[in-house]
Each structure stands twice: as structure tokens, then as C-alpha cells.
Coordinates of C-alpha atoms in Angstrom, one line a residue:
M1 CA 0.0 0.0 0.0
G2 CA 3.0 2.3 -0.1
N3 CA 2.4 5.6 1.7
L4 CA -1.2 4.8 2.6
T5 CA -1.8 5.2 6.3
A6 CA -5.0 4.9 8.2
T7 CA -6.4 5.3 11.7
R8 CA -9.9 4.3 12.8
P9 CA -11.7 6.7 15.0
P10 CA -13.9 5.2 17.8
Q11 CA -17.1 6.0 15.9
P12 CA -17.2 5.1 12.2
W13 CA -20.0 6.8 10.1
T14 CA -22.4 4.4 8.6
A15 CA -23.2 5.5 5.1
P16 CA -27.0 5.7 4.8
T17 CA -28.7 3.4 2.4
A18 CA -31.5 4.8 0.2
S19 CA -34.9 3.1 0.5
D20 CA -36.5 5.5 -2.0
P21 CA -35.4 7.7 -4.9
V22 CA -33.7 10.8 -3.6
A23 CA -35.4 14.2 -4.4
A24 CA -33.3 17.1 -3.2
T25 CA -32.6 20.7 -4.0
L26 CA -29.3 21.8 -2.6
R27 CA -27.2 24.9 -2.2
L28 CA -23.6 23.7 -1.8
P29 CA -20.6 25.6 -0.7
G30 CA -18.4 27.6 -3.1
S31 CA -15.7 26.2 -5.4
K32 CA -12.5 25.4 -3.6
S33 CA -10.5 26.1 -6.8
M34 CA -12.2 29.5 -7.4
T35 CA -11.9 30.5 -3.7
A36 CA -8.2 29.7 -3.6
R37 CA -7.4 31.6 -6.8
A38 CA -9.5 34.6 -5.8
L39 CA -7.7 34.8 -2.4
V40 CA -4.3 34.8 -4.1
L41 CA -5.2 37.4 -6.7
S42 CA -6.9 39.6 -4.1
A43 CA -3.8 39.5 -1.9
L44 CA -1.6 40.6 -4.8
A45 CA -4.0 43.3 -6.1
A46 CA -3.7 47.1 -5.9
G47 CA -6.9 47.5 -4.0
P48 CA -9.4 45.7 -1.8
S49 CA -11.5 42.7 -3.0
T50 CA -14.5 40.8 -1.8
L51 CA -15.4 37.1 -2.3
A52 CA -19.1 36.4 -2.4
G53 CA -20.1 32.8 -1.6
P54 CA -16.6 31.5 -0.8
L55 CA -15.9 28.0 0.5
R56 CA -15.2 27.9 4.2
A57 CA -13.3 24.7 4.7
R58 CA -9.9 23.6 5.9
D59 CA -8.1 24.1 2.6
T60 CA -9.4 27.7 2.1
E61 CA -8.9 28.7 5.7
L62 CA -5.2 27.5 5.4
M63 CA -4.9 29.6 2.3
A64 CA -6.3 32.7 4.1
S65 CA -4.0 32.1 7.1
G66 CA -1.0 31.7 4.9
L67 CA -1.6 35.0 3.1
R68 CA -2.4 36.7 6.4
A69 CA 0.8 35.5 7.9
M70 CA 2.7 37.4 5.2
G71 CA 0.8 40.6 5.9
A72 CA -2.3 40.6 3.7
H73 CA -5.5 41.6 5.5
V74 CA -8.0 38.7 5.0
S75 CA -11.3 38.8 6.9
I76 CA -13.3 35.6 6.8
S77 CA -15.6 36.3 9.8
D78 CA -18.6 36.6 7.5
D79 CA -19.4 33.2 5.9
E80 CA -21.0 34.8 2.9
R81 CA -18.6 37.6 2.1
W82 CA -14.9 37.6 2.7
L83 CA -12.8 40.8 2.5
V84 CA -9.2 41.0 1.3
R85 CA -7.1 44.2 1.6
P86 CA -3.6 43.9 0.1
H87 CA -0.6 45.0 2.2
P88 CA 3.1 44.8 1.6
L89 CA 4.1 41.2 2.1
A90 CA 6.9 40.4 4.5
G91 CA 8.5 37.7 6.7
P92 CA 9.3 36.1 8.9
A93 CA 6.2 34.0 8.5
H94 CA 5.2 30.4 8.6
V95 CA 2.6 28.8 6.2
D96 CA 0.9 25.6 7.2
V97 CA -0.2 23.9 4.0
G98 CA -2.1 21.0 5.7
L99 CA -2.8 18.6 2.8
A100 CA -3.9 21.4 0.4
G101 CA -2.2 21.2 -3.0
T102 CA -3.4 24.8 -3.7
V103 CA -1.6 26.2 -0.7
M104 CA 1.6 24.3 -1.2
R105 CA 1.8 25.3 -4.9
F106 CA 0.1 28.8 -5.0
V107 CA 1.7 30.4 -2.0
P108 CA 5.5 29.8 -2.5
P109 CA 5.5 32.1 -5.6
V110 CA 3.7 34.7 -3.6
A111 CA 6.3 34.3 -0.8
G112 CA 9.0 35.2 -3.3
L113 CA 7.4 38.6 -3.4
A114 CA 7.6 39.0 0.4
D115 CA 10.4 40.8 2.1
G116 CA 11.8 38.2 4.4
Q117 CA 11.9 34.5 5.2
V118 CA 8.7 32.3 4.8
T119 CA 8.7 28.7 5.9
F120 CA 6.3 26.0 4.6
D121 CA 5.3 22.6 6.0
G122 CA 2.1 20.6 6.4
D123 CA 0.6 17.2 7.3
P124 CA 3.0 14.2 7.0
H125 CA 1.6 13.1 3.6
A126 CA 2.0 16.6 2.2
R127 CA 5.7 16.0 2.2
T128 CA 5.2 13.3 -0.5
R129 CA 3.1 15.4 -2.8
P130 CA 4.8 16.6 -6.0
L131 CA 6.4 20.0 -5.5
G132 CA 9.9 19.7 -6.9
P133 CA 9.2 21.1 -10.4
L134 CA 7.8 24.3 -8.8
V135 CA 10.8 24.7 -6.6
G136 CA 13.1 24.3 -9.6
A137 CA 11.1 26.8 -11.6
L138 CA 11.1 29.4 -8.9
R139 CA 14.8 29.1 -8.5
S140 CA 15.3 29.7 -12.2
L141 CA 13.2 32.8 -11.9
G142 CA 15.4 34.3 -9.2
V143 CA 13.8 33.0 -6.0
R144 CA 16.1 31.6 -3.3
I145 CA 14.5 28.4 -1.8
D146 CA 16.0 25.9 0.7
V147 CA 14.5 22.5 0.8
T148 CA 15.3 20.7 4.0
G149 CA 13.1 17.5 3.9
A150 CA 13.5 14.3 1.9
G151 CA 10.7 15.5 -0.4
S152 CA 9.8 19.1 -1.3
L153 CA 8.4 20.0 2.1
P154 CA 9.4 21.5 4.5
L155 CA 10.9 24.4 2.6
T156 CA 11.9 28.0 3.2
V157 CA 11.6 30.9 0.7
F158 CA 14.0 33.8 1.3
G159 CA 12.0 36.6 -0.3
T160 CA 13.5 39.9 -1.3
G161 CA 10.3 41.8 -2.0
R162 CA 10.6 41.2 -5.8
V163 CA 10.9 38.4 -8.3
T164 CA 12.8 38.9 -11.5
G165 CA 10.6 36.5 -13.5
G166 CA 11.2 35.6 -17.2
E167 CA 11.1 32.3 -19.1
V168 CA 10.9 29.0 -17.4
V169 CA 10.5 25.4 -18.5
I170 CA 8.6 23.0 -16.2
D171 CA 7.3 19.4 -16.3
A172 CA 3.8 19.9 -14.9
S173 CA 2.5 16.4 -15.8
A174 CA 2.0 15.7 -12.0
S175 CA -0.4 18.6 -11.5
S176 CA -1.7 21.6 -13.3
Q177 CA -1.3 23.5 -10.0
L178 CA 2.4 23.7 -10.7
V179 CA 1.6 26.0 -13.6
S180 CA -1.2 27.9 -12.0
G181 CA 1.0 28.8 -9.0
L182 CA 3.5 30.5 -11.3
L183 CA 0.8 32.3 -13.3
L184 CA -1.1 33.7 -10.4
A185 CA 1.8 35.6 -9.0
A186 CA 3.4 36.4 -12.3
P187 CA 1.9 39.9 -12.9
R188 CA 3.8 41.1 -9.9
F189 CA 7.2 39.7 -11.2
D190 CA 9.5 42.3 -12.7
R191 CA 9.4 40.6 -16.2
G192 CA 6.2 38.6 -15.8
V193 CA 6.6 35.0 -16.9
V194 CA 6.7 32.7 -19.8
V195 CA 5.9 29.1 -18.7
R196 CA 6.7 26.3 -21.1
H197 CA 5.5 22.8 -20.2
V198 CA 7.7 20.0 -21.4
G199 CA 6.6 16.4 -20.7
P200 CA 3.5 14.2 -20.6
P201 CA 0.2 16.1 -20.9
V202 CA -0.7 18.5 -18.1
P203 CA -3.8 17.0 -16.3
S204 CA -6.9 18.9 -15.2
A205 CA -6.8 21.4 -18.1
P206 CA -10.0 23.0 -17.0
H207 CA -8.3 24.2 -13.9
L208 CA -5.6 26.0 -16.0
R209 CA -8.4 27.6 -18.0
M210 CA -9.9 28.8 -14.8
T211 CA -6.6 30.3 -13.7
V212 CA -6.3 32.2 -17.0
Q213 CA -9.9 33.4 -16.9
M214 CA -9.5 34.7 -13.4
L215 CA -6.2 36.4 -14.1
R216 CA -7.8 38.3 -17.0
A217 CA -10.7 39.2 -14.8
A218 CA -8.3 40.8 -12.4
G219 CA -6.7 42.8 -15.3
A220 CA -3.7 40.7 -16.2
A221 CA -2.6 40.2 -19.8
V222 CA -2.3 36.5 -20.5
D223 CA -1.5 34.7 -23.8
D224 CA -2.3 31.0 -23.8
T225 CA -2.8 30.6 -27.6
T226 CA 0.3 28.4 -28.0
P227 CA -0.3 24.9 -26.6
D228 CA 1.7 24.2 -23.4
V229 CA 3.0 27.8 -23.3
W230 CA 1.5 30.6 -21.0
T231 CA 2.7 34.2 -21.1
V232 CA 1.8 36.6 -18.3
E233 CA 2.8 40.3 -18.7
P234 CA 3.9 42.3 -15.7
G235 CA 1.4 44.8 -14.5
P236 CA -1.0 45.7 -11.6
L237 CA -3.9 43.5 -10.6
T238 CA -7.2 45.1 -9.9
G239 CA -9.1 44.6 -6.7
R240 CA -12.7 43.4 -7.5
G241 CA -15.7 41.5 -6.4
W242 CA -15.5 37.8 -7.0
D243 CA -18.7 35.7 -7.2
I244 CA -17.7 32.2 -6.3
E245 CA -19.5 29.4 -8.1
P246 CA -20.8 26.3 -6.3
D247 CA -18.2 23.6 -6.2
L248 CA -18.7 21.1 -9.0
S249 CA -16.4 18.4 -7.7
G250 CA -18.2 18.6 -4.3
A251 CA -21.6 18.3 -6.1
V252 CA -20.7 15.1 -8.0
P253 CA -21.5 12.6 -5.2
F254 CA -24.9 14.2 -4.9
F255 CA -25.5 14.0 -8.6
A256 CA -24.4 10.4 -8.4
A257 CA -27.1 9.7 -5.8
A258 CA -29.7 10.6 -8.5
L259 CA -28.3 8.0 -10.8
V260 CA -28.0 5.2 -8.1
T261 CA -31.5 5.8 -6.7
G262 CA -33.4 6.8 -9.8
G263 CA -34.0 10.2 -8.2
E264 CA -33.5 13.9 -8.9
V265 CA -31.0 16.3 -7.5
T266 CA -30.8 20.0 -8.3
L267 CA -27.8 22.2 -7.4
Q268 CA -29.0 25.8 -6.9
G269 CA -27.1 28.9 -7.9
W270 CA -25.4 27.5 -10.9
P271 CA -24.2 30.1 -13.5
H272 CA -25.0 29.7 -17.2
S273 CA -21.4 30.4 -18.0
S274 CA -19.1 28.4 -15.8
A275 CA -15.3 28.3 -15.2
Q276 CA -15.7 24.7 -14.2
P277 CA -15.9 21.6 -16.5
V278 CA -19.7 21.3 -16.6
E279 CA -19.9 19.9 -20.1
Q280 CA -17.4 17.1 -19.4
L281 CA -19.5 16.2 -16.3
R282 CA -22.7 16.4 -18.3
S283 CA -21.3 14.0 -20.9
L284 CA -20.0 11.5 -18.3
L285 CA -23.3 11.4 -16.3
Q286 CA -25.4 11.1 -19.4
R287 CA -23.3 8.1 -20.7
M288 CA -23.8 6.5 -17.3
G289 CA -27.6 6.8 -17.5
G290 CA -28.4 10.2 -16.2
E291 CA -30.2 13.3 -17.6
V292 CA -28.5 16.6 -17.0
T293 CA -30.3 20.0 -17.5
L294 CA -29.4 23.6 -16.7
S295 CA -32.3 26.0 -16.0
T296 CA -33.1 29.0 -13.8
S297 CA -33.6 26.5 -11.0
G298 CA -30.1 25.3 -11.2
L299 CA -28.1 22.3 -12.5
T300 CA -30.4 19.2 -12.3
V301 CA -29.5 15.5 -12.7
R302 CA -32.1 12.8 -13.0
G303 CA -31.6 9.1 -12.9
T304 CA -33.5 6.0 -13.9
G305 CA -32.1 3.7 -11.2
V306 CA -30.0 1.9 -13.8
V307 CA -26.3 2.9 -14.0
H308 CA -24.3 2.1 -17.2
G309 CA -20.6 1.4 -17.2
L310 CA -18.3 3.4 -19.5
T311 CA -14.8 3.7 -20.9
A312 CA -13.5 7.2 -20.4
D313 CA -10.3 9.3 -20.2
L314 CA -10.7 11.3 -17.0
S315 CA -7.4 13.3 -17.3
D316 CA -9.3 16.6 -17.4
V317 CA -11.7 15.8 -14.6
S318 CA -9.6 13.6 -12.3
E319 CA -11.3 15.0 -9.1
L320 CA -14.4 13.1 -10.2
T321 CA -12.7 9.7 -10.2
P322 CA -13.7 8.5 -6.7
A323 CA -17.4 9.3 -7.1
L324 CA -17.5 7.9 -10.6
T325 CA -15.7 4.7 -9.4
A326 CA -18.4 4.2 -6.9
L327 CA -21.0 4.6 -9.6
A328 CA -19.1 2.1 -11.8
M329 CA -19.2 -0.5 -9.0
L330 CA -23.0 -0.3 -9.2
A331 CA -23.3 -0.3 -13.0
D332 CA -24.8 -2.9 -15.4
S333 CA -21.6 -3.3 -17.4
P334 CA -17.8 -2.9 -16.9
S335 CA -15.9 0.4 -16.8
V336 CA -12.4 1.5 -17.7
F337 CA -11.0 4.8 -16.5
T338 CA -7.7 6.1 -17.8
G339 CA -5.5 9.2 -17.8
I340 CA -5.5 9.5 -14.0
G341 CA -2.1 8.2 -12.9
H342 CA -1.4 11.7 -11.4
I343 CA -4.0 11.2 -8.7
R344 CA -1.6 8.8 -7.0
G345 CA 0.0 12.0 -5.8
H346 CA -3.2 13.6 -4.3
E347 CA -4.2 13.4 -0.6
T348 CA -3.4 9.7 -0.9
D349 CA -2.6 7.4 -3.7
R350 CA -6.2 7.4 -4.8
L351 CA -6.0 4.6 -7.4
T352 CA -4.5 2.1 -4.9
A353 CA -6.8 3.3 -2.1
L354 CA -10.0 2.9 -4.3
A355 CA -8.9 -0.5 -5.6
H356 CA -8.0 -1.8 -2.1
E357 CA -11.1 -0.5 -0.2
F358 CA -13.6 -1.7 -2.9
T359 CA -11.9 -5.0 -3.2
A360 CA -12.3 -5.5 0.6
L361 CA -16.1 -5.0 0.0
G362 CA -16.1 -7.7 -2.7
A363 CA -15.5 -5.7 -5.8
D364 CA -13.7 -6.9 -8.9
V365 CA -11.4 -4.0 -9.7
T366 CA -7.9 -4.0 -11.4
E367 CA -5.5 -1.2 -10.7
A368 CA -3.6 0.0 -13.8
P369 CA -0.6 2.5 -13.9
D370 CA -2.9 5.3 -15.0
G371 CA -6.4 4.1 -14.2
L372 CA -8.9 1.4 -13.0
E373 CA -10.8 -1.4 -14.6
I374 CA -14.0 -2.2 -12.9
R375 CA -16.3 -5.3 -13.4
P376 CA -19.4 -4.9 -11.3
R377 CA -20.4 -7.6 -8.9
P378 CA -22.4 -7.6 -5.6
L379 CA -20.8 -5.7 -2.8
R380 CA -21.0 -6.2 0.9
G381 CA -20.8 -3.9 3.9
G382 CA -17.7 -3.3 5.9
V383 CA -15.2 -0.7 7.0
F384 CA -14.1 1.7 4.2
R385 CA -10.9 3.5 5.0
T386 CA -10.5 7.1 3.8
Y387 CA -6.8 7.7 4.4
Q388 CA -7.7 11.2 5.4
D389 CA -8.9 11.9 1.9
H390 CA -12.3 13.6 1.5
R391 CA -13.0 12.2 -2.0
M392 CA -12.6 8.6 -0.6
A393 CA -15.4 9.4 1.9
H394 CA -17.5 10.7 -0.9
S395 CA -17.0 7.5 -2.9
A396 CA -18.0 5.3 0.1
A397 CA -21.1 7.4 0.6
V398 CA -22.2 6.8 -3.0
A399 CA -21.7 3.1 -2.7
G400 CA -23.5 3.0 0.6
L401 CA -26.7 4.2 -1.1
A402 CA -27.1 0.7 -2.5
V403 CA -25.0 -1.4 -0.2
P404 CA -26.1 -1.6 3.5
G405 CA -23.4 -1.5 6.2
I406 CA -20.6 0.5 4.7
E407 CA -18.8 2.2 7.6
V408 CA -16.6 5.2 6.8
D409 CA -13.7 5.2 9.2
D410 CA -13.2 9.0 9.2
V411 CA -16.0 11.0 7.7
G412 CA -14.5 14.1 9.4
C413 CA -11.9 14.3 6.6
T414 CA -14.7 15.8 4.5
S415 CA -14.1 19.1 6.4
K416 CA -11.2 19.6 3.9
T417 CA -13.6 20.9 1.4
M418 CA -17.2 20.5 2.7
P419 CA -17.6 20.4 6.5
E420 CA -21.4 20.1 6.0
F421 CA -21.1 16.9 3.9
P422 CA -22.3 14.3 6.5
A423 CA -25.4 16.3 7.4
L424 CA -26.2 17.3 3.8
W425 CA -25.8 13.7 2.7
S426 CA -28.0 12.2 5.4
A427 CA -30.7 14.8 4.9
M428 CA -30.8 14.1 1.2
V429 CA -31.0 10.3 1.6
T430 CA -33.6 10.4 4.4
G431 CA -35.6 13.4 3.1
K432 CA -35.3 15.1 6.5
S433 CA -33.4 18.3 6.9

């Protein structure tokens, strides 16, 4: 099992089993990805910004704390509206990244712009997450970084208040966040940045498109017309109001519930023009037997109670893998998911974890270097370990809709991106709020 570690709290959470089709209208927390990017851009802007409908969860609170430690004024006392006032960034400061890829990859470039020393560390598994390419890129752009651990964390950035910038080559095949981290801070670099990716394809391309869209919305000049090359010109960023969309990745387990139970789930507050990969999700859910519609009421998914297997490259939407894997376990035909080898470097090795935990429940699943092959068969109840990974808990909850007795060892790990998940999920399945 490699670096997978697990502890079992005294009280596992029994995933509720659905006795009827679910029928729910939900308003979910804001997008983690948008909240993180808006916080960074706001801290680097020339004037104040507000975030409407942000995600309050461990990852985003760590991001706010990290920026605040370097001097930015970040007020998150109002759940619905956060305020960011930029201030000259300075050390000494310490940034706790937790297990948040966004914090460990977005904040070090910002720390290069601080005047003083900024240290970074996080949860034990954070030290195994891919960060080396970003460290190398920042060094080539003129940032002094000391790496003291066996991996890339812990590390120390010795900021001088400015970053020279320029052209850099990076292998970002492990995570699109390695590119996004450089781009978000680049307008404040003396020469901006030209990032050239060399290597296997960059995963999660929609997240890179989100980064570019939000940079432009803040006034940055960005050229992404050449494949695998991103150019950001130096210049001021504008403080502004950010309207944070509901989190699509967090919504997927709830949409999956509609397919499993033959029910209907509507996510309120969904914009007609989204920075998130709605069309990819729509296609995947339709191929698995769902009907997806967008109206003034929100984004609605309907199921028939029959789930179909599918063969799909999930490289652009790898965050959906755990929930889709649970759906595939309950399908009427086999599934093959590819293009997701990079999620071995997420909160845990998700491919090994999913294969191991579902096999323990009786599944027939084969782990491949870059994906999973799933042949549906009856599952049984049992303890499902999360390895402190929120998406693993989501996967167990989806399977539990049809399989009685699945006990999640640590549902509290969902606080990483959605502290309300256990309560929202139980209310949806039981029909009681």
C-alpha cells in the first residue's frame, strides 16, 4: 500500500442506504478552486477585493491564514462575504499547507514577493506530494529556496520583495497547480513570466483555463494561444468583487445519488457560463444513464435507477474519479477509467486506495498504472478507510446508497472541502433536513 496510512476513530460513520429515490434541491458551498485563486489574486491586487459565496473549509482557511501570515488583511468572519485588503508582504512568516495542494503550490511564488523568510510545512503526507518542479522553476526565476526535507516540504523561501521573472521550463505532468501557482503571482514579477511545459500532458486542463480566466478578470494580460505555453505580462492586478460558483467536484456525489436511486438532485445557484468543467461532467453522467439539465432553478441531474458502465479518459476531470468509481461499481456493465495516474499524488494514492477498499467489499477491480478497470459484482458492507482523503469518503457514501453496512472510518476528513457533507448527505437520503 506504499504511503497509505490509516487510523480508525472510535465511531465510524455508517453511510445511509436509500430506500426511495432521492429528491433534493441543494445549495452547496463555493468552489475550492475558485476561492483559492480569488484569495491569491486579491492579496496581490492594488486595491481591496470581496469574495461572495466563498468556500469555508480547511483548505481555504489555510490559504487565508498563509496570506495573512505574510501581511495581507484577510477577513473571513462573514461566511457569505470575505474581504481582502492587500498590504506589503513580509516575513518572517510560517505557512501551514495542511494537505492542500493549492496552498503548497500557489503560496510559494507569492512568498518570493515577500520581504523576508517564509517557511512552509504541512501534514505528514504533504511531504510526499509533487512540488519539486515548482521549486526548480522558482529558483530559475530568481527566488532563493532551501528544501530541508526528503521530499519538497518542508521548505523555506527567502523573499527579497521582488521576483525577476522571465522564461521557465517545467514538467507539470504531475499537477496543473504547478503551472497555476506560477501564473497567479506572475503579474507582480518584474518581467512577468513565460511558462513552457515539457513532458507528458498536463492533467486537469479546465483548472488551468480557470486560472487564465480569473487572471484576465483581475486585469492581467495573459496569452495562452500556444499549446503548453503561458505568457503573463507584468502589471498591476485590480481589486474586485468575486462571485464564487458552487463547487462542481463537491456536487458530483450528490448527482451520483440521483443515478443510483433513480431520483433527482438540483444544485441551486449554478451560473449559465461556468469556469468549471460542466460539459465534461454532463457527458459522463449522461453516458452513465443520467439526464442533465441547466435551468433557472439550477443544475439538475435525474436518474432511472440503472447505471451504465463506460470507458473514459478522466485526465481533465480527475477529481471526479472517486465518485465515478463508486457509480461504476453499481453499473450494469464494466468500466475502464484512464488518464488518471497523477491522482496517485493527491491526498493519498487514490488509485491504490480505491482498488484496495472496494476489493475489501467484494469488488472486482484492477489497478492499472494510469487508471482502473471495474467489473461490477455484488458488494457487501464493511469498514471503508479514507486515508484522510475527502474524496474517498464521498466514494464510500455513493456506494452506501445501494450497499447496506458501509462504515466510513473518518467522515470528518470531508471538512477539507465541505464540513457540512455528512449532514447534507444524510438529509438528502432520508428526506429530512
